[in-house]
Amino acid sequence: MENSTIIKGEDIYNRDESSIMTNMLSLPNDLVIDILASLSASSHSDFLRAKTVCKTLNELGDNDFIYQIMSLKGIELVPWNKDKQQILLERCIQCHNSEAFYRQGMVDYFSDKGTSVDYLQKAANYGHAGALYVIGIISLFGDTESNKKGIEILNQNNLKGILWKCRKEMVLFIYMLWTNIPTIMNKDVVCCLNHNNYQKKWRFTWPVDDGDDNVECKACKCDRELDYLMSSLGIDR
Ligand SMILES: [Zn+2]
């Protein structure tokens, strides 16, 4: 089964169709599904092409697991028409694809009423770090309890060293959505009330890509993250 993870789209398309048929269809169905899943995890378009090779591959390619781990790279964030991409995204959501949950969560939160974090929470539950980051950031803007929760979230081990990456992803999505930042995020939030001077040390410095962990105070770390995030979004803090 592990061997399937090294099969890439180009390997399959470098062979002729009859050899694909002979090689793949002689394998047990579970293994074929595993191969198709590997394809879809690296490129949804390679997977969709494989599905068109024959009826059997088309049927085996209907497995939910394939849609759960499918890569959504190259699919528009908000397909405007009810076209194939939209149908594909909906199928991925039905199959609990964490990236599809994240995208839906970003659309719900930033382009609608700014209230529903349901899909972001689902994405985070399925291990999507970017979704966990956004929930952490949103929580910082809530009441004292929510702010505390946000500080804990942003200091979780699974976000260690990748805050910058999650921040860039969030900013990119917000720009792609052509949306207004929810009013709640215009509130001036200070997470650490103990280290005012320390906090100012990174003000006016360029956002770092790998130095997320050189701030010892958990709350100061969140203040610094908000500084970087807000400046990326063009909001004064
Ligand atoms: Zn502090």
PDB file of N, CA and C in Angstrom, residues 114-214:
ATOM      1  N   GLY A 114     -19.602  37.794   9.189  1.00  0.00           N
ATOM      2  CA  GLY A 114     -18.489  37.834  10.138  1.00  0.00           C
ATOM      3  C   GLY A 114     -18.831  37.152  11.446  1.00  0.00           C
ATOM      4  N   THR A 115     -19.749  36.216  11.428  1.00  0.00           N
ATOM      5  CA  THR A 115     -20.140  35.601  12.693  1.00  0.00           C
ATOM      6  C   THR A 115     -19.877  34.098  12.738  1.00  0.00           C
ATOM      7  N   SER A 116     -20.006  33.427  11.580  1.00  0.00           N
ATOM      8  CA  SER A 116     -19.930  31.971  11.631  1.00  0.00           C
ATOM      9  C   SER A 116     -18.499  31.440  11.488  1.00  0.00           C
ATOM     10  N   VAL A 117     -18.058  30.753  12.533  1.00  0.00           N
ATOM     11  CA  VAL A 117     -16.738  30.121  12.448  1.00  0.00           C
ATOM     12  C   VAL A 117     -16.886  28.600  12.353  1.00  0.00           C
ATOM     13  N   ASP A 118     -18.097  28.132  12.083  1.00  0.00           N
ATOM     14  CA  ASP A 118     -18.353  26.685  12.094  1.00  0.00           C
ATOM     15  C   ASP A 118     -17.389  25.907  11.188  1.00  0.00           C
ATOM     16  N   TYR A 119     -17.262  26.363   9.942  1.00  0.00           N
ATOM     17  CA  TYR A 119     -16.409  25.617   9.010  1.00  0.00           C
ATOM     18  C   TYR A 119     -14.927  25.771   9.351  1.00  0.00           C
ATOM     19  N   LEU A 120     -14.549  26.945   9.860  1.00  0.00           N
ATOM     20  CA  LEU A 120     -13.150  27.105  10.293  1.00  0.00           C
ATOM     21  C   LEU A 120     -12.869  26.130  11.438  1.00  0.00           C
ATOM     22  N   GLN A 121     -13.852  26.002  12.351  1.00  0.00           N
ATOM     23  CA  GLN A 121     -13.685  25.075  13.473  1.00  0.00           C
ATOM     24  C   GLN A 121     -13.595  23.631  12.985  1.00  0.00           C
ATOM     25  N   LYS A 122     -14.419  23.297  11.994  1.00  0.00           N
ATOM     26  CA  LYS A 122     -14.363  21.942  11.440  1.00  0.00           C
ATOM     27  C   LYS A 122     -12.997  21.689  10.823  1.00  0.00           C
ATOM     28  N   ALA A 123     -12.493  22.676  10.055  1.00  0.00           N
ATOM     29  CA  ALA A 123     -11.170  22.529   9.420  1.00  0.00           C
ATOM     30  C   ALA A 123     -10.100  22.328  10.481  1.00  0.00           C
ATOM     31  N   ALA A 124     -10.177  23.130  11.553  1.00  0.00           N
ATOM     32  CA  ALA A 124      -9.193  23.014  12.637  1.00  0.00           C
ATOM     33  C   ALA A 124      -9.282  21.633  13.284  1.00  0.00           C
ATOM     34  N   ASN A 125     -10.526  21.131  13.466  1.00  0.00           N
ATOM     35  CA  ASN A 125     -10.703  19.800  14.049  1.00  0.00           C
ATOM     36  C   ASN A 125     -10.073  18.713  13.184  1.00  0.00           C
ATOM     37  N   TYR A 126     -10.022  18.964  11.887  1.00  0.00           N
ATOM     38  CA  TYR A 126      -9.389  18.004  10.974  1.00  0.00           C
ATOM     39  C   TYR A 126      -7.908  18.314  10.768  1.00  0.00           C
ATOM     40  N   GLY A 127      -7.341  19.149  11.646  1.00  0.00           N
ATOM     41  CA  GLY A 127      -5.898  19.367  11.656  1.00  0.00           C
ATOM     42  C   GLY A 127      -5.391  20.466  10.733  1.00  0.00           C
ATOM     43  N   HIS A 128      -6.287  21.347  10.241  1.00  0.00           N
ATOM     44  CA  HIS A 128      -5.847  22.432   9.362  1.00  0.00           C
ATOM     45  C   HIS A 128      -5.258  23.577  10.200  1.00  0.00           C
ATOM     46  N   ALA A 129      -3.928  23.761  10.113  1.00  0.00           N
ATOM     47  CA  ALA A 129      -3.245  24.751  10.955  1.00  0.00           C
ATOM     48  C   ALA A 129      -3.710  26.173  10.630  1.00  0.00           C
ATOM     49  N   GLY A 130      -3.918  26.466   9.351  1.00  0.00           N
ATOM     50  CA  GLY A 130      -4.348  27.811   8.955  1.00  0.00           C
ATOM     51  C   GLY A 130      -5.680  28.178   9.584  1.00  0.00           C
ATOM     52  N   ALA A 131      -6.579  27.203   9.677  1.00  0.00           N
ATOM     53  CA  ALA A 131      -7.895  27.449  10.275  1.00  0.00           C
ATOM     54  C   ALA A 131      -7.760  27.683  11.775  1.00  0.00           C
ATOM     55  N   LEU A 132      -6.884  26.903  12.405  1.00  0.00           N
ATOM     56  CA  LEU A 132      -6.654  27.076  13.847  1.00  0.00           C
ATOM     57  C   LEU A 132      -6.114  28.489  14.118  1.00  0.00           C
ATOM     58  N   TYR A 133      -5.194  28.931  13.272  1.00  0.00           N
ATOM     59  CA  TYR A 133      -4.614  30.275  13.390  1.00  0.00           C
ATOM     60  C   TYR A 133      -5.712  31.340  13.303  1.00  0.00           C
ATOM     61  N   VAL A 134      -6.583  31.229  12.286  1.00  0.00           N
ATOM     62  CA  VAL A 134      -7.638  32.243  12.102  1.00  0.00           C
ATOM     63  C   VAL A 134      -8.560  32.263  13.320  1.00  0.00           C
ATOM     64  N   ILE A 135      -8.896  31.084  13.846  1.00  0.00           N
ATOM     65  CA  ILE A 135      -9.748  31.031  15.048  1.00  0.00           C
ATOM     66  C   ILE A 135      -9.047  31.700  16.230  1.00  0.00           C
ATOM     67  N   GLY A 136      -7.743  31.448  16.337  1.00  0.00           N
ATOM     68  CA  GLY A 136      -6.949  32.084  17.408  1.00  0.00           C
ATOM     69  C   GLY A 136      -6.988  33.600  17.281  1.00  0.00           C
ATOM     70  N   ILE A 137      -6.777  34.088  16.073  1.00  0.00           N
ATOM     71  CA  ILE A 137      -6.765  35.539  15.838  1.00  0.00           C
ATOM     72  C   ILE A 137      -8.141  36.138  16.152  1.00  0.00           C
ATOM     73  N   ILE A 138      -9.192  35.524  15.625  1.00  0.00           N
ATOM     74  CA  ILE A 138     -10.549  36.039  15.867  1.00  0.00           C
ATOM     75  C   ILE A 138     -10.833  36.081  17.379  1.00  0.00           C
ATOM     76  N   SER A 139     -10.397  35.022  18.074  1.00  0.00           N
ATOM     77  CA  SER A 139     -10.650  34.942  19.523  1.00  0.00           C
ATOM     78  C   SER A 139      -9.973  36.096  20.272  1.00  0.00           C
ATOM     79  N   LEU A 140      -8.817  36.545  19.789  1.00  0.00           N
ATOM     80  CA  LEU A 140      -8.123  37.645  20.464  1.00  0.00           C
ATOM     81  C   LEU A 140      -8.987  38.904  20.546  1.00  0.00           C
ATOM     82  N   PHE A 141      -9.896  39.056  19.593  1.00  0.00           N
ATOM     83  CA  PHE A 141     -10.721  40.264  19.544  1.00  0.00           C
ATOM     84  C   PHE A 141     -11.998  40.170  20.381  1.00  0.00           C
ATOM     85  N   GLY A 142     -12.214  39.032  21.010  1.00  0.00           N
ATOM     86  CA  GLY A 142     -13.427  38.866  21.826  1.00  0.00           C
ATOM     87  C   GLY A 142     -13.231  39.421  23.235  1.00  0.00           C
ATOM     88  N   ASP A 143     -14.086  38.969  24.185  1.00  0.00           N
ATOM     89  CA  ASP A 143     -13.955  39.444  25.569  1.00  0.00           C
ATOM     90  C   ASP A 143     -12.716  38.826  26.232  1.00  0.00           C
ATOM     91  N   THR A 144     -12.530  39.105  27.513  1.00  0.00           N
ATOM     92  CA  THR A 144     -11.311  38.669  28.207  1.00  0.00           C
ATOM     93  C   THR A 144     -11.091  37.160  28.099  1.00  0.00           C
ATOM     94  N   GLU A 145     -12.174  36.397  28.312  1.00  0.00           N
ATOM     95  CA  GLU A 145     -12.065  34.933  28.242  1.00  0.00           C
ATOM     96  C   GLU A 145     -11.655  34.481  26.841  1.00  0.00           C
ATOM     97  N   SER A 146     -12.300  35.089  25.845  1.00  0.00           N
ATOM     98  CA  SER A 146     -12.034  34.746  24.457  1.00  0.00           C
ATOM     99  C   SER A 146     -10.589  35.117  24.094  1.00  0.00           C
ATOM    100  N   ASN A 147     -10.143  36.268  24.587  1.00  0.00           N
ATOM    101  CA  ASN A 147      -8.772  36.707  24.339  1.00  0.00           C
ATOM    102  C   ASN A 147      -7.767  35.702  24.911  1.00  0.00           C
ATOM    103  N   LYS A 148      -8.067  35.232  26.121  1.00  0.00           N
ATOM    104  CA  LYS A 148      -7.200  34.217  26.763  1.00  0.00           C
ATOM    105  C   LYS A 148      -7.141  32.958  25.917  1.00  0.00           C
ATOM    106  N   LYS A 149      -8.320  32.569  25.423  1.00  0.00           N
ATOM    107  CA  LYS A 149      -8.414  31.372  24.581  1.00  0.00           C
ATOM    108  C   LYS A 149      -7.571  31.563  23.318  1.00  0.00           C
ATOM    109  N   GLY A 150      -7.667  32.757  22.721  1.00  0.00           N
ATOM    110  CA  GLY A 150      -6.887  33.066  21.521  1.00  0.00           C
ATOM    111  C   GLY A 150      -5.390  32.961  21.771  1.00  0.00           C
ATOM    112  N   ILE A 151      -4.967  33.474  22.935  1.00  0.00           N
ATOM    113  CA  ILE A 151      -3.530  33.420  23.280  1.00  0.00           C
ATOM    114  C   ILE A 151      -3.076  31.957  23.380  1.00  0.00           C
ATOM    115  N   GLU A 152      -3.910  31.138  24.036  1.00  0.00           N
ATOM    116  CA  GLU A 152      -3.558  29.711  24.161  1.00  0.00           C
ATOM    117  C   GLU A 152      -3.494  29.033  22.795  1.00  0.00           C
ATOM    118  N   ILE A 153      -4.479  29.339  21.939  1.00  0.00           N
ATOM    119  CA  ILE A 153      -4.512  28.713  20.608  1.00  0.00           C
ATOM    120  C   ILE A 153      -3.260  29.069  19.817  1.00  0.00           C
ATOM    121  N   LEU A 154      -2.922  30.359  19.803  1.00  0.00           N
ATOM    122  CA  LEU A 154      -1.783  30.790  18.975  1.00  0.00           C
ATOM    123  C   LEU A 154      -0.443  30.300  19.521  1.00  0.00           C
ATOM    124  N   ASN A 155      -0.456  29.823  20.773  1.00  0.00           N
ATOM    125  CA  ASN A 155       0.772  29.271  21.342  1.00  0.00           C
ATOM    126  C   ASN A 155       0.798  27.742  21.325  1.00  0.00           C
ATOM    127  N   GLN A 156      -0.196  27.133  20.698  1.00  0.00           N
ATOM    128  CA  GLN A 156      -0.219  25.664  20.630  1.00  0.00           C
ATOM    129  C   GLN A 156       0.956  25.150  19.811  1.00  0.00           C
ATOM    130  N   ASN A 157       1.393  23.962  20.188  1.00  0.00           N
ATOM    131  CA  ASN A 157       2.557  23.370  19.515  1.00  0.00           C
ATOM    132  C   ASN A 157       2.403  23.248  18.004  1.00  0.00           C
ATOM    133  N   ASN A 158       1.153  22.905  17.563  1.00  0.00           N
ATOM    134  CA  ASN A 158       1.011  22.705  16.112  1.00  0.00           C
ATOM    135  C   ASN A 158       1.054  23.994  15.300  1.00  0.00           C
ATOM    136  N   LEU A 159       1.154  25.150  15.995  1.00  0.00           N
ATOM    137  CA  LEU A 159       1.342  26.407  15.249  1.00  0.00           C
ATOM    138  C   LEU A 159       2.765  26.940  15.435  1.00  0.00           C
ATOM    139  N   LYS A 160       3.555  26.176  16.170  1.00  0.00           N
ATOM    140  CA  LYS A 160       4.917  26.628  16.479  1.00  0.00           C
ATOM    141  C   LYS A 160       5.743  26.790  15.195  1.00  0.00           C
ATOM    142  N   GLY A 161       6.287  27.967  14.994  1.00  0.00           N
ATOM    143  CA  GLY A 161       7.170  28.204  13.850  1.00  0.00           C
ATOM    144  C   GLY A 161       6.446  28.428  12.525  1.00  0.00           C
ATOM    145  N   ILE A 162       5.101  28.336  12.516  1.00  0.00           N
ATOM    146  CA  ILE A 162       4.401  28.509  11.233  1.00  0.00           C
ATOM    147  C   ILE A 162       3.353  29.626  11.274  1.00  0.00           C
ATOM    148  N   LEU A 163       3.421  30.468  12.329  1.00  0.00           N
ATOM    149  CA  LEU A 163       2.460  31.578  12.390  1.00  0.00           C
ATOM    150  C   LEU A 163       2.564  32.434  11.131  1.00  0.00           C
ATOM    151  N   TRP A 164       3.779  32.688  10.687  1.00  0.00           N
ATOM    152  CA  TRP A 164       3.996  33.533   9.494  1.00  0.00           C
ATOM    153  C   TRP A 164       3.316  32.943   8.267  1.00  0.00           C
ATOM    154  N   LYS A 165       3.391  31.617   8.153  1.00  0.00           N
ATOM    155  CA  LYS A 165       2.817  30.941   6.997  1.00  0.00           C
ATOM    156  C   LYS A 165       1.278  31.038   7.028  1.00  0.00           C
ATOM    157  N   CYS A 166       0.724  30.799   8.215  1.00  0.00           N
ATOM    158  CA  CYS A 166      -0.727  30.882   8.380  1.00  0.00           C
ATOM    159  C   CYS A 166      -1.202  32.316   8.154  1.00  0.00           C
ATOM    160  N   ARG A 167      -0.389  33.279   8.622  1.00  0.00           N
ATOM    161  CA  ARG A 167      -0.742  34.696   8.459  1.00  0.00           C
ATOM    162  C   ARG A 167      -0.791  35.055   6.974  1.00  0.00           C
ATOM    163  N   LYS A 168       0.222  34.614   6.236  1.00  0.00           N
ATOM    164  CA  LYS A 168       0.268  34.930   4.802  1.00  0.00           C
ATOM    165  C   LYS A 168      -0.926  34.332   4.075  1.00  0.00           C
ATOM    166  N   GLU A 169      -1.271  33.093   4.464  1.00  0.00           N
ATOM    167  CA  GLU A 169      -2.411  32.413   3.850  1.00  0.00           C
ATOM    168  C   GLU A 169      -3.705  33.183   4.134  1.00  0.00           C
ATOM    169  N   MET A 170      -3.862  33.617   5.405  1.00  0.00           N
ATOM    170  CA  MET A 170      -5.071  34.354   5.792  1.00  0.00           C
ATOM    171  C   MET A 170      -5.173  35.668   5.021  1.00  0.00           C
ATOM    172  N   VAL A 171      -4.048  36.390   4.935  1.00  0.00           N
ATOM    173  CA  VAL A 171      -4.047  37.684   4.239  1.00  0.00           C
ATOM    174  C   VAL A 171      -4.374  37.485   2.762  1.00  0.00           C
ATOM    175  N   LEU A 172      -3.769  36.466   2.163  1.00  0.00           N
ATOM    176  CA  LEU A 172      -4.008  36.172   0.749  1.00  0.00           C
ATOM    177  C   LEU A 172      -5.490  35.887   0.493  1.00  0.00           C
ATOM    178  N   PHE A 173      -6.086  35.072   1.351  1.00  0.00           N
ATOM    179  CA  PHE A 173      -7.503  34.738   1.181  1.00  0.00           C
ATOM    180  C   PHE A 173      -8.385  35.972   1.330  1.00  0.00           C
ATOM    181  N   ILE A 174      -8.055  36.813   2.308  1.00  0.00           N
ATOM    182  CA  ILE A 174      -8.872  38.016   2.524  1.00  0.00           C
ATOM    183  C   ILE A 174      -8.780  38.921   1.295  1.00  0.00           C
ATOM    184  N   TYR A 175      -7.595  39.041   0.732  1.00  0.00           N
ATOM    185  CA  TYR A 175      -7.459  39.860  -0.485  1.00  0.00           C
ATOM    186  C   TYR A 175      -8.213  39.235  -1.656  1.00  0.00           C
ATOM    187  N   MET A 176      -8.138  37.901  -1.755  1.00  0.00           N
ATOM    188  CA  MET A 176      -8.830  37.234  -2.856  1.00  0.00           C
ATOM    189  C   MET A 176     -10.345  37.372  -2.743  1.00  0.00           C
ATOM    190  N   LEU A 177     -10.819  37.497  -1.505  1.00  0.00           N
ATOM    191  CA  LEU A 177     -12.270  37.617  -1.292  1.00  0.00           C
ATOM    192  C   LEU A 177     -12.783  39.029  -1.563  1.00  0.00           C
ATOM    193  N   TRP A 178     -11.879  39.981  -1.750  1.00  0.00           N
ATOM    194  CA  TRP A 178     -12.265  41.385  -1.963  1.00  0.00           C
ATOM    195  C   TRP A 178     -13.255  41.817  -0.887  1.00  0.00           C
ATOM    196  N   THR A 179     -12.919  41.541   0.324  1.00  0.00           N
ATOM    197  CA  THR A 179     -13.907  41.746   1.371  1.00  0.00           C
ATOM    198  C   THR A 179     -13.490  42.838   2.347  1.00  0.00           C
ATOM    199  N   ASN A 180     -14.437  43.274   3.142  1.00  0.00           N
ATOM    200  CA  ASN A 180     -14.115  44.187   4.228  1.00  0.00           C
ATOM    201  C   ASN A 180     -13.726  43.360   5.443  1.00  0.00           C
ATOM    202  N   ILE A 181     -12.809  43.902   6.229  1.00  0.00           N
ATOM    203  CA  ILE A 181     -12.447  43.207   7.461  1.00  0.00           C
ATOM    204  C   ILE A 181     -13.621  43.387   8.436  1.00  0.00           C
ATOM    205  N   PRO A 182     -14.051  42.290   9.095  1.00  0.00           N
ATOM    206  CA  PRO A 182     -15.166  42.444  10.047  1.00  0.00           C
ATOM    207  C   PRO A 182     -14.856  43.528  11.083  1.00  0.00           C
ATOM    208  N   THR A 183     -15.883  44.279  11.457  1.00  0.00           N
ATOM    209  CA  THR A 183     -15.715  45.404  12.386  1.00  0.00           C
ATOM    210  C   THR A 183     -14.984  44.996  13.658  1.00  0.00           C
ATOM    211  N   ILE A 184     -15.279  43.787  14.122  1.00  0.00           N
ATOM    212  CA  ILE A 184     -14.659  43.321  15.372  1.00  0.00           C
ATOM    213  C   ILE A 184     -13.129  43.397  15.303  1.00  0.00           C
ATOM    214  N   MET A 185     -12.588  43.223  14.103  1.00  0.00           N
ATOM    215  CA  MET A 185     -11.129  43.220  13.978  1.00  0.00           C
ATOM    216  C   MET A 185     -10.532  44.627  13.908  1.00  0.00           C
ATOM    217  N   ASN A 186     -11.374  45.637  13.903  1.00  0.00           N
ATOM    218  CA  ASN A 186     -10.858  47.002  13.953  1.00  0.00           C
ATOM    219  C   ASN A 186     -10.643  47.476  15.392  1.00  0.00           C
ATOM    220  N   LYS A 187     -11.100  46.636  16.331  1.00  0.00           N
ATOM    221  CA  LYS A 187     -10.939  46.977  17.753  1.00  0.00           C
ATOM    222  C   LYS A 187      -9.461  46.931  18.120  1.00  0.00           C
ATOM    223  N   ASP A 188      -9.032  47.895  18.941  1.00  0.00           N
ATOM    224  CA  ASP A 188      -7.629  47.900  19.347  1.00  0.00           C
ATOM    225  C   ASP A 188      -7.439  46.901  20.490  1.00  0.00           C
ATOM    226  N   VAL A 189      -6.681  45.868  20.230  1.00  0.00           N
ATOM    227  CA  VAL A 189      -6.504  44.817  21.240  1.00  0.00           C
ATOM    228  C   VAL A 189      -5.057  44.776  21.724  1.00  0.00           C
ATOM    229  N   VAL A 190      -4.894  44.752  23.042  1.00  0.00           N
ATOM    230  CA  VAL A 190      -3.557  44.542  23.596  1.00  0.00           C
ATOM    231  C   VAL A 190      -3.628  43.272  24.443  1.00  0.00           C
ATOM    232  N   CYS A 191      -2.846  42.287  24.084  1.00  0.00           N
ATOM    233  CA  CYS A 191      -2.918  41.000  24.802  1.00  0.00           C
ATOM    234  C   CYS A 191      -2.096  41.023  26.084  1.00  0.00           C
ATOM    235  N   CYS A 192      -0.932  41.669  26.054  1.00  0.00           N
ATOM    236  CA  CYS A 192      -0.073  41.668  27.244  1.00  0.00           C
ATOM    237  C   CYS A 192      -0.104  43.026  27.916  1.00  0.00           C
ATOM    238  N   LEU A 193      -0.481  43.019  29.202  1.00  0.00           N
ATOM    239  CA  LEU A 193      -0.545  44.281  29.938  1.00  0.00           C
ATOM    240  C   LEU A 193       0.710  44.468  30.792  1.00  0.00           C
ATOM    241  N   ASN A 194       1.616  43.507  30.724  1.00  0.00           N
ATOM    242  CA  ASN A 194       2.799  43.555  31.602  1.00  0.00           C
ATOM    243  C   ASN A 194       4.071  44.025  30.925  1.00  0.00           C
ATOM    244  N   HIS A 195       4.126  43.917  29.631  1.00  0.00           N
ATOM    245  CA  HIS A 195       5.408  44.164  28.950  1.00  0.00           C
ATOM    246  C   HIS A 195       5.311  45.227  27.873  1.00  0.00           C
ATOM    247  N   ASN A 196       4.791  46.375  28.240  1.00  0.00           N
ATOM    248  CA  ASN A 196       4.607  47.424  27.238  1.00  0.00           C
ATOM    249  C   ASN A 196       5.882  47.800  26.490  1.00  0.00           C
ATOM    250  N   ASN A 197       6.952  47.946  27.256  1.00  0.00           N
ATOM    251  CA  ASN A 197       8.205  48.376  26.614  1.00  0.00           C
ATOM    252  C   ASN A 197       8.792  47.275  25.753  1.00  0.00           C
ATOM    253  N   TYR A 198       8.708  46.067  26.299  1.00  0.00           N
ATOM    254  CA  TYR A 198       9.233  44.916  25.574  1.00  0.00           C
ATOM    255  C   TYR A 198       8.497  44.762  24.249  1.00  0.00           C
ATOM    256  N   GLN A 199       7.174  44.964  24.362  1.00  0.00           N
ATOM    257  CA  GLN A 199       6.321  44.792  23.193  1.00  0.00           C
ATOM    258  C   GLN A 199       6.739  45.711  22.053  1.00  0.00           C
ATOM    259  N   LYS A 200       7.135  46.934  22.415  1.00  0.00           N
ATOM    260  CA  LYS A 200       7.436  47.913  21.380  1.00  0.00           C
ATOM    261  C   LYS A 200       8.713  47.587  20.608  1.00  0.00           C
ATOM    262  N   LYS A 201       9.490  46.657  21.143  1.00  0.00           N
ATOM    263  CA  LYS A 201      10.779  46.347  20.501  1.00  0.00           C
ATOM    264  C   LYS A 201      10.621  45.911  19.039  1.00  0.00           C
ATOM    265  N   TRP A 202       9.537  45.199  18.727  1.00  0.00           N
ATOM    266  CA  TRP A 202       9.425  44.713  17.356  1.00  0.00           C
ATOM    267  C   TRP A 202       8.549  45.615  16.482  1.00  0.00           C
ATOM    268  N   ARG A 203       7.975  46.633  17.117  1.00  0.00           N
ATOM    269  CA  ARG A 203       7.206  47.572  16.300  1.00  0.00           C
ATOM    270  C   ARG A 203       8.127  48.151  15.242  1.00  0.00           C
ATOM    271  N   PHE A 204       7.646  48.366  14.080  1.00  0.00           N
ATOM    272  CA  PHE A 204       8.410  48.951  12.981  1.00  0.00           C
ATOM    273  C   PHE A 204       9.496  48.024  12.441  1.00  0.00           C
ATOM    274  N   THR A 205       9.487  46.775  12.853  1.00  0.00           N
ATOM    275  CA  THR A 205      10.422  45.839  12.219  1.00  0.00           C
ATOM    276  C   THR A 205       9.663  45.077  11.142  1.00  0.00           C
ATOM    277  N   TRP A 206      10.383  44.565  10.185  1.00  0.00           N
ATOM    278  CA  TRP A 206       9.757  43.835   9.088  1.00  0.00           C
ATOM    279  C   TRP A 206       9.245  42.485   9.608  1.00  0.00           C
ATOM    280  N   PRO A 207       8.029  42.076   9.222  1.00  0.00           N
ATOM    281  CA  PRO A 207       7.533  40.773   9.704  1.00  0.00           C
ATOM    282  C   PRO A 207       8.495  39.631   9.367  1.00  0.00           C
ATOM    283  N   VAL A 208       8.728  38.814  10.347  1.00  0.00           N
ATOM    284  CA  VAL A 208       9.696  37.742  10.142  1.00  0.00           C
ATOM    285  C   VAL A 208       9.024  36.483   9.614  1.00  0.00           C
ATOM    286  N   ASP A 209       9.793  35.680   8.921  1.00  0.00           N
ATOM    287  CA  ASP A 209       9.259  34.430   8.378  1.00  0.00           C
ATOM    288  C   ASP A 209       9.519  33.232   9.278  1.00  0.00           C
ATOM    289  N   ASP A 210      10.481  33.349  10.160  1.00  0.00           N
ATOM    290  CA  ASP A 210      10.820  32.153  10.933  1.00  0.00           C
ATOM    291  C   ASP A 210      11.082  32.443  12.403  1.00  0.00           C
ATOM    292  N   GLY A 211      10.832  33.667  12.836  1.00  0.00           N
ATOM    293  CA  GLY A 211      11.192  34.005  14.218  1.00  0.00           C
ATOM    294  C   GLY A 211      10.007  34.044  15.151  1.00  0.00           C
ATOM    295  N   ASP A 212       8.985  33.214  14.863  1.00  0.00           N
ATOM    296  CA  ASP A 212       7.782  33.251  15.685  1.00  0.00           C
ATOM    297  C   ASP A 212       8.043  32.896  17.147  1.00  0.00           C
ATOM    298  N   ASP A 213       9.089  32.176  17.380  1.00  0.00           N
ATOM    299  CA  ASP A 213       9.239  31.595  18.708  1.00  0.00           C
ATOM    300  C   ASP A 213      10.274  32.283  19.592  1.00  0.00           C
ATOM    301  N   ASN A 214      10.764  33.453  19.164  1.00  0.00           N
ATOM    302  CA  ASN A 214      11.778  34.094  20.001  1.00  0.00           C
ATOM    303  C   ASN A 214      11.180  35.099  20.987  1.00  0.00           C
TER     304      ASN A 214
END
